[in-house]
mmCIF file with all atom_site columns, C-alpha atoms in Angstrom:
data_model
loop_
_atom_site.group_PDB
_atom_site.id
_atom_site.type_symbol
_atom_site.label_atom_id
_atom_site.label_alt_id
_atom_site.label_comp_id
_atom_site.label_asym_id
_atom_site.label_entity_id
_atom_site.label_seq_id
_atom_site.pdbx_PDB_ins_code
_atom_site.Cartn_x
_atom_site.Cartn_y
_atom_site.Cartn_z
_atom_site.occupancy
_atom_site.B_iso_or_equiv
_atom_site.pdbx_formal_charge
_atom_site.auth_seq_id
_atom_site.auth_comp_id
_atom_site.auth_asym_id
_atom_site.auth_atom_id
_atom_site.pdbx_PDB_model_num
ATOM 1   C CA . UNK E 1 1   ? -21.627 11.538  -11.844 1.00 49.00 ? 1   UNK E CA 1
ATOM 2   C CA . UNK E 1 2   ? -18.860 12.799  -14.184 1.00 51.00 ? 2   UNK E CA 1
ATOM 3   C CA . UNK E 1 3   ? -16.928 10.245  -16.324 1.00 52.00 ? 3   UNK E CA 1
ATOM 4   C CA . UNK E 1 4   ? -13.567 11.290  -14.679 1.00 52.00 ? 4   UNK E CA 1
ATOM 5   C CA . UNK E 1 5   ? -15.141 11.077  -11.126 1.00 55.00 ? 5   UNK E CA 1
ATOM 6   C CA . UNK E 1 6   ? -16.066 7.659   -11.802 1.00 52.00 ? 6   UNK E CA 1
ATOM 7   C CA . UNK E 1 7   ? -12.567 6.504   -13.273 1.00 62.00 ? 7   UNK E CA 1
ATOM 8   C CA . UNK E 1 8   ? -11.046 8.446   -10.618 1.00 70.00 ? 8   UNK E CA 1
ATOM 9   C CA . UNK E 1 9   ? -13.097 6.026   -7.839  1.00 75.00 ? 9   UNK E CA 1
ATOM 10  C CA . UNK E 1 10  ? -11.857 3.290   -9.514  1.00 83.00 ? 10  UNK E CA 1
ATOM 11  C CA . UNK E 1 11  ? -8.140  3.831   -8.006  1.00 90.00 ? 11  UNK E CA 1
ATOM 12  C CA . UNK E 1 12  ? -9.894  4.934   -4.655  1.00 93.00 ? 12  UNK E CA 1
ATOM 13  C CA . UNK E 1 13  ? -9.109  2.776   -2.023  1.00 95.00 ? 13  UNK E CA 1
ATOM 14  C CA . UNK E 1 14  ? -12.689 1.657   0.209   1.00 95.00 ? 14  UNK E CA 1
ATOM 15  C CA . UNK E 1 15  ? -10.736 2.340   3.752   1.00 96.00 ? 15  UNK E CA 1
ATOM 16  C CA . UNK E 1 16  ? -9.743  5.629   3.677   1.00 95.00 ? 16  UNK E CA 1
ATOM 17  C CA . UNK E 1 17  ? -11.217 6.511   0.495   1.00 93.00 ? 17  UNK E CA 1
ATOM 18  C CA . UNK E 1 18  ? -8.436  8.564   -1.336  1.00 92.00 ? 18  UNK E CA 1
ATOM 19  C CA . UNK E 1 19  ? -6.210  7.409   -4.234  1.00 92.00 ? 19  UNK E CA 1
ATOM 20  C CA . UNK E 1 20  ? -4.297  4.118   -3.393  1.00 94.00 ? 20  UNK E CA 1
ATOM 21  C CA . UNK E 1 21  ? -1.000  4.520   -2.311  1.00 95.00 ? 21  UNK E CA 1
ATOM 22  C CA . UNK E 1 22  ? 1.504   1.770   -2.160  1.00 96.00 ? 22  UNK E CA 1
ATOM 23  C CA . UNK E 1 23  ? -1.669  -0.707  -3.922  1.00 96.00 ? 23  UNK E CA 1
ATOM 24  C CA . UNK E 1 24  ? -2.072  -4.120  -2.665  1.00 97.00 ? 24  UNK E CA 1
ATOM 25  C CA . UNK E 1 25  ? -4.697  -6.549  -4.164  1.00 96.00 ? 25  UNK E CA 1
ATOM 26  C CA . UNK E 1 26  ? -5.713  -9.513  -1.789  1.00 96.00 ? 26  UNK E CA 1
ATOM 27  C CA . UNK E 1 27  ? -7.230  -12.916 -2.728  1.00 94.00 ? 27  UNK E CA 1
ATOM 28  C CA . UNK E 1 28  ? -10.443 -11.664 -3.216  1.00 95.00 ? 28  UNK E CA 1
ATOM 29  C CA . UNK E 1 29  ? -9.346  -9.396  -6.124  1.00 94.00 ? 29  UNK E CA 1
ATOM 30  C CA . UNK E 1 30  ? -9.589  -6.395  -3.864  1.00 95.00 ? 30  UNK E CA 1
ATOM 31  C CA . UNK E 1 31  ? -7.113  -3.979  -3.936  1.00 96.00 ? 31  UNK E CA 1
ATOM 32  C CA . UNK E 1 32  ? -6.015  -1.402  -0.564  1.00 96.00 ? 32  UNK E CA 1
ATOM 33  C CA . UNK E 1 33  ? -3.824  1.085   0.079   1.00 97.00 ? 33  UNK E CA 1
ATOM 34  C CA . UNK E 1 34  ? -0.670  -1.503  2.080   1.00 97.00 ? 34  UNK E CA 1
ATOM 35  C CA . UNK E 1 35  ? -1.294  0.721   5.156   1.00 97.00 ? 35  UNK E CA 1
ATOM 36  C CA . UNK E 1 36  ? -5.230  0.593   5.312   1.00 97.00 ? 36  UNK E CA 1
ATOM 37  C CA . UNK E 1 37  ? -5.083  -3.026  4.554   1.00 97.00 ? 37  UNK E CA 1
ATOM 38  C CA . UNK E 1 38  ? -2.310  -3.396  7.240   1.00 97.00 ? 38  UNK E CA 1
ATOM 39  C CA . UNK E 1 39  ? -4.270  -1.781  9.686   1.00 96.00 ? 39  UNK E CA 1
ATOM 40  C CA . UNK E 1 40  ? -7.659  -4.026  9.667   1.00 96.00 ? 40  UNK E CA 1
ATOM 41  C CA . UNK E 1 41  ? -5.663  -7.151  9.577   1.00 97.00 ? 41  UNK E CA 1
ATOM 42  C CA . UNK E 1 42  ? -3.664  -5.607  12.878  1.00 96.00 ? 42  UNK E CA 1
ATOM 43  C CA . UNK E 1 43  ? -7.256  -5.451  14.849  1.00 94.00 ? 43  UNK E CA 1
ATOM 44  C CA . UNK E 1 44  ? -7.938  -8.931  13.677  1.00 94.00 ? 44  UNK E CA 1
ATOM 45  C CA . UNK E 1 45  ? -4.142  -10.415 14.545  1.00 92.00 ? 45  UNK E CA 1
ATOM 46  C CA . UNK E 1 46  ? -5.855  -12.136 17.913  1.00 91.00 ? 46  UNK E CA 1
ATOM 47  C CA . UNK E 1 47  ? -8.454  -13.894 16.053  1.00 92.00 ? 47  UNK E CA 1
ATOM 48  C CA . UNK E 1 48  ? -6.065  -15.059 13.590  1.00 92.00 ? 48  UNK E CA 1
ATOM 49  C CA . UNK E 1 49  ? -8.865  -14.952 10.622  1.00 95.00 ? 49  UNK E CA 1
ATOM 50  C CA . UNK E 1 50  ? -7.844  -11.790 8.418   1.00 97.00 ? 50  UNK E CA 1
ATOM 51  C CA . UNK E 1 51  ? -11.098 -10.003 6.179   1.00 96.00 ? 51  UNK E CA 1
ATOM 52  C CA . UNK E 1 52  ? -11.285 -8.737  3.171   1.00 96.00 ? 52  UNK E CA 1
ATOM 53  C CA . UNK E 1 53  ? -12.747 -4.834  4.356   1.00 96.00 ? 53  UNK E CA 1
ATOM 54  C CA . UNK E 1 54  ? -15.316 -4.932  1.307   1.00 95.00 ? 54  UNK E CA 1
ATOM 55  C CA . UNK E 1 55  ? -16.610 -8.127  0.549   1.00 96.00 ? 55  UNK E CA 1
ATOM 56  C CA . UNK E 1 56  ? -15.819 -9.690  4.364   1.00 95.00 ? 56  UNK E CA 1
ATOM 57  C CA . UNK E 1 57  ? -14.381 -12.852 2.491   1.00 96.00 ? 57  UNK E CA 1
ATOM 58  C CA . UNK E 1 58  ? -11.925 -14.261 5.008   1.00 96.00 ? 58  UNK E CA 1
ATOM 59  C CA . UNK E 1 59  ? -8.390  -15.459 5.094   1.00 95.00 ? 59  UNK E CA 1
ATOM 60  C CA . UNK E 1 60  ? -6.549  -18.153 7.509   1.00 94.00 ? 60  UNK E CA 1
ATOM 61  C CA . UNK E 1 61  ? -3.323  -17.692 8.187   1.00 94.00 ? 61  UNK E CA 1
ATOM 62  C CA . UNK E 1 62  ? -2.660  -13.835 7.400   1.00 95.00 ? 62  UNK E CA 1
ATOM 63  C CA . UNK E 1 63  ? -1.774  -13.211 3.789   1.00 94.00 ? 63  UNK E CA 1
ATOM 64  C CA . UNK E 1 64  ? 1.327   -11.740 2.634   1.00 94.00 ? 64  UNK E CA 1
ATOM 65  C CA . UNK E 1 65  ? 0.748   -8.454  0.822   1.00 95.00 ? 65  UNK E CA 1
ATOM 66  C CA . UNK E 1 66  ? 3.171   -7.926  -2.331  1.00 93.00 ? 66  UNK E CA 1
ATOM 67  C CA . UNK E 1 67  ? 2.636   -4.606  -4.069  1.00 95.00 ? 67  UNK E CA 1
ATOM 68  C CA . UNK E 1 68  ? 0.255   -4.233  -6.866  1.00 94.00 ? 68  UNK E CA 1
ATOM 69  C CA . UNK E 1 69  ? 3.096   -2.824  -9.255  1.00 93.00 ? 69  UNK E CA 1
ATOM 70  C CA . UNK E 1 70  ? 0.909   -2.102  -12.492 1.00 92.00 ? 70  UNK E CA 1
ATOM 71  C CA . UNK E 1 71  ? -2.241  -0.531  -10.374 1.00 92.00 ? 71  UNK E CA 1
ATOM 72  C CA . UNK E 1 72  ? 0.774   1.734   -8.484  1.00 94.00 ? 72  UNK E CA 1
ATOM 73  C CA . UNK E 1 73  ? 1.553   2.963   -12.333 1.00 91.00 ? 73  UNK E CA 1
ATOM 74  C CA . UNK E 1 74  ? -1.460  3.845   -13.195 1.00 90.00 ? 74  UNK E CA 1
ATOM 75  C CA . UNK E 1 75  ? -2.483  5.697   -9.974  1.00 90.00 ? 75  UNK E CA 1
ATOM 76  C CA . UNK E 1 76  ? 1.436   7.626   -10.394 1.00 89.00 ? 76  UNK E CA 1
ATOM 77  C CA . UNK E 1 77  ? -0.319  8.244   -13.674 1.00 87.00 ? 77  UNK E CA 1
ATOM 78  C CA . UNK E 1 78  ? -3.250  9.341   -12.736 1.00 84.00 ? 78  UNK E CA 1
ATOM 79  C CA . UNK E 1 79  ? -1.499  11.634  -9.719  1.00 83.00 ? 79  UNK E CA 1
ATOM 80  C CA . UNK E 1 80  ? 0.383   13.642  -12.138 1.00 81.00 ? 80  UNK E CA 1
ATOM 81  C CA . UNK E 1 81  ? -2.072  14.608  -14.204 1.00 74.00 ? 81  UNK E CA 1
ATOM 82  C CA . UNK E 1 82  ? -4.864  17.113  -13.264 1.00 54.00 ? 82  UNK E CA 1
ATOM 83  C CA . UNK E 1 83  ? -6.739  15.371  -10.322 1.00 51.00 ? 83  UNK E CA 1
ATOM 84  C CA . UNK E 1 84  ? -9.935  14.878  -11.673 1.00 50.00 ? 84  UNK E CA 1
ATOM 85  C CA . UNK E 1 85  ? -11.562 15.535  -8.071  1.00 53.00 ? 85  UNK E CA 1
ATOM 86  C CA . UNK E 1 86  ? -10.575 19.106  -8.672  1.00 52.00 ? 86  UNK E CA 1
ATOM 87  C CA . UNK E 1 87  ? -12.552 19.687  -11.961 1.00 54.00 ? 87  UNK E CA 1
ATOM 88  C CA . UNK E 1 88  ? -15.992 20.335  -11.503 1.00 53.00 ? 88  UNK E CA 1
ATOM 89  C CA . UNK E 1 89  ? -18.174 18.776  -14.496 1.00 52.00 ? 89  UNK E CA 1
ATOM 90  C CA . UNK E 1 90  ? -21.143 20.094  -15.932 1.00 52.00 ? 90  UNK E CA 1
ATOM 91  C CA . UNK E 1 91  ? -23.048 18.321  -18.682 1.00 49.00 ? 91  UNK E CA 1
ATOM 92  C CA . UNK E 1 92  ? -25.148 20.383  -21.366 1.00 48.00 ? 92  UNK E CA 1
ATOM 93  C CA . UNK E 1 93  ? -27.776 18.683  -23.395 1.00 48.00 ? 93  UNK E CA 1
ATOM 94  C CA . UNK E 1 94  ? -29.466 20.821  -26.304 1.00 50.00 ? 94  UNK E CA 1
ATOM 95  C CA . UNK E 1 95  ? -31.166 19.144  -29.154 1.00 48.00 ? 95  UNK E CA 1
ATOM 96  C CA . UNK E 1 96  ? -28.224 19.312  -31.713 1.00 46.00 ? 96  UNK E CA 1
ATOM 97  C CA . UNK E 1 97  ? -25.245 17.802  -29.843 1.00 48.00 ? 97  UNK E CA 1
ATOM 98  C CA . UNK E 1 98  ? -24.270 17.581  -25.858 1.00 45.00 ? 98  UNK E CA 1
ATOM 99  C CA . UNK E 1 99  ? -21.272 18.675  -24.587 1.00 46.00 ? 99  UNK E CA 1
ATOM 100 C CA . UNK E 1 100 ? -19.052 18.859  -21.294 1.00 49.00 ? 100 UNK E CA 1
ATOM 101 C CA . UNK E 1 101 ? -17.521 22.073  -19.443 1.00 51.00 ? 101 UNK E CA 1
ATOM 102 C CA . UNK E 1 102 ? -14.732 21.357  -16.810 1.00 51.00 ? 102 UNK E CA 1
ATOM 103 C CA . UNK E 1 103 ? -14.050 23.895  -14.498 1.00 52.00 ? 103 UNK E CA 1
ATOM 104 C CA . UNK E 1 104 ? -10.791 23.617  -12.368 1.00 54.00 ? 104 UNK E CA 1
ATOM 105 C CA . UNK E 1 105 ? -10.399 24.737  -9.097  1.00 52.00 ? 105 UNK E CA 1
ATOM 106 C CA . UNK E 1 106 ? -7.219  25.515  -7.807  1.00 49.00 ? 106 UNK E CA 1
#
């Protein structure tokens, strides 16, 4: 797996598995796009005990989501540049150096 796929997954959010938008981080130290998150705790309302989608750590009463401002920077960031999903990455290994060709698809 490429370098930039791998920092790109760490801005991915585990529900719908695309870049976070409007990033939340809940108790657990997971962070969800506010809509995914919204939506699993909305199935579990009638229960009244609230999980955390990727570690199943639970919450009593619902917790109030505030917006992650710094991870929402660096995922703006990350937005405007080149998305690294559309680079493919090839790595080259030869015995006097290795090196790296990104090809973008557009």
């Amino acid at each position: 797996m490429s370098e930039a796929r791998i920092f790109q997954d760490e801005f991915t959010c585990p529900v719908c598995l695309d870049l976070l938008k409007d990033p939340v981080t809940i108790q657990c130290g997971h962070s969800y796009c506010e809509s995914c998150i919204t939506g699993c705790w909305d199935q579990e309302d009638q229960m009244r005990v609230y999980r955390s989608p990727q570690c199943r750590q639970t919450f009593s009463p619902r917790p109030a989501l505030a917006r992650n401002t710094m991870l929402a920077e660096v995922v703006e960031k990350l937005k405007k540049r080149k998305r690294p999903a559309d680079c493919d990455a090839e790595l080259y290994v030869c015995d006097i150096f290795t090196f790296m060709i990104l090809t973008l698809t557009v």
